[in-house]
PDB file of C-alpha atoms in Angstrom:
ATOM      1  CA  UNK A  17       0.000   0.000   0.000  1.00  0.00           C
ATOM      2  CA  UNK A  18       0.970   3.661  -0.736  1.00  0.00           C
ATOM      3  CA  UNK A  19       2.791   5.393   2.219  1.00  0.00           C
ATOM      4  CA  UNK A  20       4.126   8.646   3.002  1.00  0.00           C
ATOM      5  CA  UNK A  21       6.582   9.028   5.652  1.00  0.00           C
ATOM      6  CA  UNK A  22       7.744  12.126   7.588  1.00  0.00           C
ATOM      7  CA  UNK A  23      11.087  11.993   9.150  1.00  0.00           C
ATOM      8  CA  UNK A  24      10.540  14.158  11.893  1.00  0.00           C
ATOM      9  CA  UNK A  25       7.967  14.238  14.719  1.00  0.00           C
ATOM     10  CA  UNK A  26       9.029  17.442  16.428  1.00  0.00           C
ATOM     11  CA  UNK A  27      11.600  20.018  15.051  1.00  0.00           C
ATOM     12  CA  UNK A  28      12.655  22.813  17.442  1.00  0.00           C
ATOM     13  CA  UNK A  29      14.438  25.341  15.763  1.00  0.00           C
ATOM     14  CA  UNK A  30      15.223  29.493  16.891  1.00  0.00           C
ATOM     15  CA  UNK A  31      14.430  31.964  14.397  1.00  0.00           C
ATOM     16  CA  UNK A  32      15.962  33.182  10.981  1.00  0.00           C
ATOM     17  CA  UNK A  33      17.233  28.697  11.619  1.00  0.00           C
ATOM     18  CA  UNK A  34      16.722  27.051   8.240  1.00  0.00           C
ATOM     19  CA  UNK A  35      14.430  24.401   7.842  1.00  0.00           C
ATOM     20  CA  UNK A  36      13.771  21.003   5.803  1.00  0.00           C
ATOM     21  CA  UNK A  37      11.472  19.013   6.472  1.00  0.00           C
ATOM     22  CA  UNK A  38      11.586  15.142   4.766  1.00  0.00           C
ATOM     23  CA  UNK A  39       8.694  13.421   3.328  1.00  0.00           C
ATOM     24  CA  UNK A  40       9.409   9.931   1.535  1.00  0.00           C
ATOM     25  CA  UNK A  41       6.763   8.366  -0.382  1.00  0.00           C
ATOM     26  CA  UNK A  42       6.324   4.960  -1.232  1.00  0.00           C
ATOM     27  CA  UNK A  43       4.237   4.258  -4.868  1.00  0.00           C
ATOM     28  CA  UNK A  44       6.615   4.211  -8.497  1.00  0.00           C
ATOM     29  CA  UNK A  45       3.972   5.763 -10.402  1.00  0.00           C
ATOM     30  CA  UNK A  46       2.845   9.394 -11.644  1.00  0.00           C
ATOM     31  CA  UNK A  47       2.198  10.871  -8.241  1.00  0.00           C
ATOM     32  CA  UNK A  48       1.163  14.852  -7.275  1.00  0.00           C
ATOM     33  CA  UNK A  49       2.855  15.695  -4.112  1.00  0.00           C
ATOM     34  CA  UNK A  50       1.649  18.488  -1.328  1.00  0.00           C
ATOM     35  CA  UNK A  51       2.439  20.406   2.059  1.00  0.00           C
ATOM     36  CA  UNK A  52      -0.230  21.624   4.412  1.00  0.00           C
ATOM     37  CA  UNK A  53       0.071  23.277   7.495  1.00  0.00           C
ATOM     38  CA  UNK A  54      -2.226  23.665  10.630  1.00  0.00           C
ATOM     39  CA  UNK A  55      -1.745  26.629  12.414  1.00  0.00           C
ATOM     40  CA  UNK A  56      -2.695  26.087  15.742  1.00  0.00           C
ATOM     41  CA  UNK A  57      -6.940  26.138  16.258  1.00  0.00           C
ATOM     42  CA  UNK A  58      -6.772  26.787  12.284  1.00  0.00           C
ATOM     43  CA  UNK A  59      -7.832  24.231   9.779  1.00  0.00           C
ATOM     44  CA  UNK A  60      -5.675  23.040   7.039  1.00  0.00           C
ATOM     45  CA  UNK A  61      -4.334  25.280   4.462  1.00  0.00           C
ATOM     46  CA  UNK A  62      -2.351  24.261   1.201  1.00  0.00           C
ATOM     47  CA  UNK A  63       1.382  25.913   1.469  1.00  0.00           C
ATOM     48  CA  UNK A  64       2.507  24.478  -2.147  1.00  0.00           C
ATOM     49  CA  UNK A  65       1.735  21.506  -4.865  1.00  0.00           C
ATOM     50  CA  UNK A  66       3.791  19.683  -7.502  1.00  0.00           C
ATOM     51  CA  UNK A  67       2.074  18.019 -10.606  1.00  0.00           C
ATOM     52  CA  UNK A  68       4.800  18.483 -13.374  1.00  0.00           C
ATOM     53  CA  UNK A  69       6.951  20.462 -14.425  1.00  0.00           C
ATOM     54  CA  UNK A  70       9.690  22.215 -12.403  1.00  0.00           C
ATOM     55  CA  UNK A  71      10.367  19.915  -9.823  1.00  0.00           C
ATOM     56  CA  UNK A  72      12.088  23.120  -7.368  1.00  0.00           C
ATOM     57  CA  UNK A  73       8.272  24.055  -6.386  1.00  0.00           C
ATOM     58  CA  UNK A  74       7.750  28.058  -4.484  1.00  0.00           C
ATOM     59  CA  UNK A  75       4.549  28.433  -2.352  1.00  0.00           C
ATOM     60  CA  UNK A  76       3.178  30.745  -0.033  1.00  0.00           C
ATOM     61  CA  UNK A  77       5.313  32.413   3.071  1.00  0.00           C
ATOM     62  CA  UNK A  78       8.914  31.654   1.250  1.00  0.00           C
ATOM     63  CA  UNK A  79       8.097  28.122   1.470  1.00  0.00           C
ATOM     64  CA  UNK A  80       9.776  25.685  -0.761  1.00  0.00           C
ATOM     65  CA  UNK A  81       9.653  21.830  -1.928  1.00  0.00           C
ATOM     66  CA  UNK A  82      11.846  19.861  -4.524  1.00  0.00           C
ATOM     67  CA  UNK A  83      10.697  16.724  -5.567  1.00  0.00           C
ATOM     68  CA  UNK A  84      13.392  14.049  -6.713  1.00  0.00           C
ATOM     69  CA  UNK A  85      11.812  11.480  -8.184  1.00  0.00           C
ATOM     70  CA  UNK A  86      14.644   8.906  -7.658  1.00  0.00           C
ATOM     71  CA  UNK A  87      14.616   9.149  -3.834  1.00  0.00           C
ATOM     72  CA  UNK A  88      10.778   9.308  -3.818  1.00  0.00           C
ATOM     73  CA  UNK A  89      11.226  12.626  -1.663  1.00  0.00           C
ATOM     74  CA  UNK A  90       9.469  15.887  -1.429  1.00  0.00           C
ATOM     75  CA  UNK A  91      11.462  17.970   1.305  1.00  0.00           C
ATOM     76  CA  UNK A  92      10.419  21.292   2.455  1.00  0.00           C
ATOM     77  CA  UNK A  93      12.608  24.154   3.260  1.00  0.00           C
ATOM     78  CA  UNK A  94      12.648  27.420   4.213  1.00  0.00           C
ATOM     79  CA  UNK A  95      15.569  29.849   4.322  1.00  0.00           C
ATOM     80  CA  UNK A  96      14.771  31.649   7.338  1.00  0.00           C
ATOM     81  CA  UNK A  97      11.828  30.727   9.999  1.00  0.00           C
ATOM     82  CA  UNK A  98      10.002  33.228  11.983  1.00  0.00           C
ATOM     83  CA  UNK A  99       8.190  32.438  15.034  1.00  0.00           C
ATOM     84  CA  UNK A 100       4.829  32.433  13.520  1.00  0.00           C
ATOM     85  CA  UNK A 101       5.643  29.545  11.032  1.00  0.00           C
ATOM     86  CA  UNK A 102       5.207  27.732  14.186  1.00  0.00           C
ATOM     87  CA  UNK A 103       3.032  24.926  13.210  1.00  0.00           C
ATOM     88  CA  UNK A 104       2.504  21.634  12.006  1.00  0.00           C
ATOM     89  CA  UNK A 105       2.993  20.301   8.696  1.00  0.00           C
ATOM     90  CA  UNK A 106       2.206  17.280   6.129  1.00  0.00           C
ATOM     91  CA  UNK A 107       3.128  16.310   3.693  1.00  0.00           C
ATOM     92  CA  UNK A 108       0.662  14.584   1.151  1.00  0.00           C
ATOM     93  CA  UNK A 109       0.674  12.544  -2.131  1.00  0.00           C
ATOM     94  CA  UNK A 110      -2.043  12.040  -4.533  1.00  0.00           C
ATOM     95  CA  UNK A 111      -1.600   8.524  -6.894  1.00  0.00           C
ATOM     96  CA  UNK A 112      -3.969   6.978  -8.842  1.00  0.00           C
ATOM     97  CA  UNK A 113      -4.123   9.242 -11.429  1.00  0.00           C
ATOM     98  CA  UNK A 114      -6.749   9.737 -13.527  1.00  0.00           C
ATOM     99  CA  UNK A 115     -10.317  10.660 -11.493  1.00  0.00           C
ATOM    100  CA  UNK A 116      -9.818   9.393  -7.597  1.00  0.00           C
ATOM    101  CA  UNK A 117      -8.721  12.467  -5.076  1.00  0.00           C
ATOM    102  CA  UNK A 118      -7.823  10.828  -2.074  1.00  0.00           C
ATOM    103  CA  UNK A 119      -4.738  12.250  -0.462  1.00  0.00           C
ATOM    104  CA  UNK A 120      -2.267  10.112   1.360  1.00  0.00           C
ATOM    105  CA  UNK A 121      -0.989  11.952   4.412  1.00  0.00           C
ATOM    106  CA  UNK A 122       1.907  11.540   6.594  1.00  0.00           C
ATOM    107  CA  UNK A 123       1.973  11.957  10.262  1.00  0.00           C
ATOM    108  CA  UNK A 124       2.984  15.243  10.403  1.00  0.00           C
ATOM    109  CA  UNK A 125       5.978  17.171  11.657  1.00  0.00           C
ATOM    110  CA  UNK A 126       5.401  19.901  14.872  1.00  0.00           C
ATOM    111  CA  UNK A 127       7.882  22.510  14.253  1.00  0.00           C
ATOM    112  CA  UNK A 128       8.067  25.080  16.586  1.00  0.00           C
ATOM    113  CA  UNK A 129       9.888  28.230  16.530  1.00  0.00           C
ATOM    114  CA  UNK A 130      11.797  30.178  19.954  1.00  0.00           C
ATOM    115  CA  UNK A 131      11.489  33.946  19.175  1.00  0.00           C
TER     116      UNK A 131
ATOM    117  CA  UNK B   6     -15.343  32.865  -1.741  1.00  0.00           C
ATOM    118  CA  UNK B   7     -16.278  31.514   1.653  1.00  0.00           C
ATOM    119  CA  UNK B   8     -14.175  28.519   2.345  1.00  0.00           C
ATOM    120  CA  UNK B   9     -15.391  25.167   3.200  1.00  0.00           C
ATOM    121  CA  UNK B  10     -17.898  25.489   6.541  1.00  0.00           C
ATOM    122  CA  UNK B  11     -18.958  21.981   8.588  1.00  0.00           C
ATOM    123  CA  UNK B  12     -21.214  21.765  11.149  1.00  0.00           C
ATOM    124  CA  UNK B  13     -21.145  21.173  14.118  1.00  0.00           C
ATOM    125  CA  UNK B  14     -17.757  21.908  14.838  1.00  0.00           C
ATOM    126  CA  UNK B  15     -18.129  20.226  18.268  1.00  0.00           C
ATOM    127  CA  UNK B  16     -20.051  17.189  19.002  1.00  0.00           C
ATOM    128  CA  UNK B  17     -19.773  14.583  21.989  1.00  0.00           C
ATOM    129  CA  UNK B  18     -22.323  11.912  21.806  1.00  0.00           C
ATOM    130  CA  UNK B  19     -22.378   8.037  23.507  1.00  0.00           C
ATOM    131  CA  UNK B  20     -21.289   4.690  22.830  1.00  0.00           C
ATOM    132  CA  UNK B  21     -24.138   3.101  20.098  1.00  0.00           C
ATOM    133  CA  UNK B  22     -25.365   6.442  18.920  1.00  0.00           C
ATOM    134  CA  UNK B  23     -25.073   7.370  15.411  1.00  0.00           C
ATOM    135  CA  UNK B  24     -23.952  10.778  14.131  1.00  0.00           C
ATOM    136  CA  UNK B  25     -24.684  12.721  11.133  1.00  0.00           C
ATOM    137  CA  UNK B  26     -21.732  15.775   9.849  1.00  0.00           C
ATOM    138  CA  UNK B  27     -22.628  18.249   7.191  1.00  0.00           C
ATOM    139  CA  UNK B  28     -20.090  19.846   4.908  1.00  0.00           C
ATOM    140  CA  UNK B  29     -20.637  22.567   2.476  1.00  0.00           C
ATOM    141  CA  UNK B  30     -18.299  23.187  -0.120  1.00  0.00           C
ATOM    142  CA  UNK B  31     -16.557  26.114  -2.046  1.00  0.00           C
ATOM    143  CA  UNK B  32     -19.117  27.723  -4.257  1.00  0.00           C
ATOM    144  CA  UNK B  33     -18.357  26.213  -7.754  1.00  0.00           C
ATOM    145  CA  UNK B  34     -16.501  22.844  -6.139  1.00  0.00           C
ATOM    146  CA  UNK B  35     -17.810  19.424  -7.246  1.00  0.00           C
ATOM    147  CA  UNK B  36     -16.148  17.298  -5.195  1.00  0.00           C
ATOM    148  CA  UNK B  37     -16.193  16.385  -1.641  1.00  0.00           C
ATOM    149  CA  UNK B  38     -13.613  14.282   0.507  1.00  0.00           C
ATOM    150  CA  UNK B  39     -14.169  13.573   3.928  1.00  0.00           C
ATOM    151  CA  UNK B  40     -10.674  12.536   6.762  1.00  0.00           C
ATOM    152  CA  UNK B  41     -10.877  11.677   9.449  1.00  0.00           C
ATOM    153  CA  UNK B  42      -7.607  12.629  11.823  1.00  0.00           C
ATOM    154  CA  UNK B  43      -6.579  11.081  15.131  1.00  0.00           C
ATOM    155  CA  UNK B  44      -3.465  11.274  17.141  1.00  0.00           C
ATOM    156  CA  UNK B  45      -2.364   8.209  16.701  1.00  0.00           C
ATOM    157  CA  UNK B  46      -3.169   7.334  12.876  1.00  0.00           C
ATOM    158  CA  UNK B  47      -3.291  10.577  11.391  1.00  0.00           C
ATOM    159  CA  UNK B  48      -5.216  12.004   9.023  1.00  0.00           C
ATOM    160  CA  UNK B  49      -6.517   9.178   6.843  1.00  0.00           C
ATOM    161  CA  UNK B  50      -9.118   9.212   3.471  1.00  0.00           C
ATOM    162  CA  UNK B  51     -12.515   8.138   4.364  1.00  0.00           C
ATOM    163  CA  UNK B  52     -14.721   8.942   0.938  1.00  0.00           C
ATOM    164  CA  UNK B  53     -14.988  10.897  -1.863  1.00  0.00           C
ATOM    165  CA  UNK B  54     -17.890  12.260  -3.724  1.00  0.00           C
ATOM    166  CA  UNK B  55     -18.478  13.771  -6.788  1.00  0.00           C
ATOM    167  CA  UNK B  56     -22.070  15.270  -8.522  1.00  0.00           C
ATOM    168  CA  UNK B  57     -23.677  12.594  -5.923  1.00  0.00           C
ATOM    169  CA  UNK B  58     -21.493   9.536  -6.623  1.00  0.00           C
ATOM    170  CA  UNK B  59     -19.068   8.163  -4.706  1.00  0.00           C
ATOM    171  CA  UNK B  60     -16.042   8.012  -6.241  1.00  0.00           C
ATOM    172  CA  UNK B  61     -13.563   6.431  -4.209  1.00  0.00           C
ATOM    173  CA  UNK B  62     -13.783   5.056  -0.430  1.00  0.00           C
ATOM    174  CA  UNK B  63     -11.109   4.470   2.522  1.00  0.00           C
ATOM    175  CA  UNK B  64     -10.408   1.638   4.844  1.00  0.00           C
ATOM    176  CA  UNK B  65     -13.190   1.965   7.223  1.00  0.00           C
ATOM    177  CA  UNK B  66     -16.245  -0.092   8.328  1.00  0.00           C
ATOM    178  CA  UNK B  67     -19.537   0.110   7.096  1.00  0.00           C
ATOM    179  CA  UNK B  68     -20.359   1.908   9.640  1.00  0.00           C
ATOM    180  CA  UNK B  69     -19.100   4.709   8.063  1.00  0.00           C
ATOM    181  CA  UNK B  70     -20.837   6.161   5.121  1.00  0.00           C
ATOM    182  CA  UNK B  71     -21.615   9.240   3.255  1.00  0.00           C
ATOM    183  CA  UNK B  72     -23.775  11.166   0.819  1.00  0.00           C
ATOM    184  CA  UNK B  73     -23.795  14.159  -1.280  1.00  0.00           C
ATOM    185  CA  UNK B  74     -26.564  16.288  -2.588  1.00  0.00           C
ATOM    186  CA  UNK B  75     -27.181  18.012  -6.155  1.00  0.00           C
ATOM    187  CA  UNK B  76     -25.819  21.328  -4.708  1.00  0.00           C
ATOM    188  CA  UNK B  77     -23.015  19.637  -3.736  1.00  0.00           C
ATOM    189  CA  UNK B  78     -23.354  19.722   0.107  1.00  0.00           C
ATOM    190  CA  UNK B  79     -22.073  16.788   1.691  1.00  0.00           C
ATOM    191  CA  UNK B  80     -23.168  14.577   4.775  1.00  0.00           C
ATOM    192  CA  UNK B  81     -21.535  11.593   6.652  1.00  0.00           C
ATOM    193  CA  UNK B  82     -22.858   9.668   9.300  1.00  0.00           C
ATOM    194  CA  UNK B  83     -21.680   6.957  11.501  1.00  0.00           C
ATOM    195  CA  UNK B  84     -23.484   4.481  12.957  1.00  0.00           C
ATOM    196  CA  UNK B  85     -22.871   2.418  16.643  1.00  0.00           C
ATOM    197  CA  UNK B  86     -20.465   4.783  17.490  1.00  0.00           C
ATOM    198  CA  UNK B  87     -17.544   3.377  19.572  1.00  0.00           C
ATOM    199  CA  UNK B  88     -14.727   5.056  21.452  1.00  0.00           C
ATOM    200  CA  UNK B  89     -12.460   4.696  19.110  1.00  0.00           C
ATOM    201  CA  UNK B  90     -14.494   7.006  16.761  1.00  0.00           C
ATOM    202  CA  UNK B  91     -13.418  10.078  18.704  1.00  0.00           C
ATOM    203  CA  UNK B  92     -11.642  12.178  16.089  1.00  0.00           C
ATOM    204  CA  UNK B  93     -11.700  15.236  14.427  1.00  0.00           C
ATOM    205  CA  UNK B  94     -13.099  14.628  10.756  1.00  0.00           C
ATOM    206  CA  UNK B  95     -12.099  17.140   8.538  1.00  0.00           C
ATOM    207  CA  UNK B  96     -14.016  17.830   4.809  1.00  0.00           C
ATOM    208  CA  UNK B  97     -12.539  19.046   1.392  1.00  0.00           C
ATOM    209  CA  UNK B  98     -13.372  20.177  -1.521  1.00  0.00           C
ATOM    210  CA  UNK B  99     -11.991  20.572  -5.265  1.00  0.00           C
ATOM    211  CA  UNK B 100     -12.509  22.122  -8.135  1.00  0.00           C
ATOM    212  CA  UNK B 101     -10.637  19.387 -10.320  1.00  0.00           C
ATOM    213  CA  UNK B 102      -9.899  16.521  -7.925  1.00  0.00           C
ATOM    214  CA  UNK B 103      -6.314  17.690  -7.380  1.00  0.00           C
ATOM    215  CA  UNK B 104      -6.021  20.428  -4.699  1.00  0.00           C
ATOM    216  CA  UNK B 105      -8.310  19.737  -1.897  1.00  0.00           C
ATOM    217  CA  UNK B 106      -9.296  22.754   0.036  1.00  0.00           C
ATOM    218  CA  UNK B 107     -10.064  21.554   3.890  1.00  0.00           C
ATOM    219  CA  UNK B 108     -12.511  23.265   6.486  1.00  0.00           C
ATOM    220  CA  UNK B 109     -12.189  23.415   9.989  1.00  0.00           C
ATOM    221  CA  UNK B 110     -13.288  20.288  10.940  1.00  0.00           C
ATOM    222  CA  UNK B 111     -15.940  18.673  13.383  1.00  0.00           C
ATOM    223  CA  UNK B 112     -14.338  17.462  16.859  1.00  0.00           C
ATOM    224  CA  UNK B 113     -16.617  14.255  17.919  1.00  0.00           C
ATOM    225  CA  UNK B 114     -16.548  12.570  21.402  1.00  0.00           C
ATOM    226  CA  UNK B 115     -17.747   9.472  22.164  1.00  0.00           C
ATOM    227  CA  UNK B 116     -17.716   9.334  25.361  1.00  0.00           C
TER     228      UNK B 116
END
């Protein structure tokens, strides 16, 4: 069965640290690959998405992902964190192609961030 | 746009009850997902729906099931609830089946 797997449970880091965050996935066909984050007593909200293309991928609040396909990895970085990127964060994968949505999440990473 | 509303957001019923959840999507948005997400598993894929079918289904009993109405609204219910149901079940929506677009959940208790 499909997995995704997130190295890190907990990340503590100060701010202006950099960040990456790992997510391995485990399927060898066409996948699309996402990060969400939860702001604490917020819902889910989509940071960035790869389909195709480019596989260096920019999304919102300087956030970054590269996909290489050979390692099955989508990591997510930052350059510089800021206390309020405090947060937790999955990563997702969508397989199957074609017409079926269902997202494959891992367990999450809780990073927080010491102003 | 107003993002993706579900009611309740807070619900605590009893062992052997049955619970119904309502979702309403984004204005314009098709199809409907439902998670549910636990501390110990995660957030895992319970159904899809799409203009009233469903399209794809999770790894979950029978119990569980799900409907979705011509505007698009969205409904799951659960049956004989047990402890183990306590979660907070989370519903998306999508314009094109890719990018799912979550709301702010429904925290159940069984108590």
């Amino acid at each position: 069965a499909q997995s995704v797997s997130q190295h890190n449970h907990h990340v503590i880091l100060s701010e202006a640290a950099s960040l990456e965050l790992g997510c391995n996935y485990s399927y060898g066909g066409t996948v699309n690959l996402f990060w969400y984050v939860q702001y604490p007593g917020q819902h889910l909200q989509l940071l960035l998405k790869y389909f195709s293309g480019d596989p260096l991928v920019k999304g919102i609040k300087g956030f970054e992902a590269e996909f290489i396909k050979s390692k099955f990895s989508f990591n997510l970085r930052k350059p510089s964190v800021q206390w309020s990127d405090t947060a937790e964060y999955f990563c997702a994968v969508r397989t199957n192609g074609g017409s079926q949505g269902n997202l494959i999440f891992g367990k999450g990473t809780k990073l927080s961030v010491k102003p | 746009k107003a993002g993706v509303t579900q009611t309740p957001r807070y619900l605590i019923k009893t062992r052997g009850q049955q619970v119904t959840l309502s979702c309403s999507p984004i204005s314009g948005h098709r199809s409907v997902s439902w998670y549910q997400q636990t501390p110990g598993q995660g957030l895992q894929f319970l159904f899809e729906y799409f203009s009233e079918t469903q399209r794809n289904k999770g790894n979950f009993p029978g119990r569980f099931s799900g409907r979705q109405f011509s505007n698009s609204r969205s409904e799951m219910n659960v049956s004989t609830l047990e402890l183990g149901d306590s979660a907070l079940y989370l519903c998306a929506s999508s314009p094109d089946h890719f990018t799912q677009f979550f709301g702010p959940g429904t925290r159940l208790t069984v108590l």
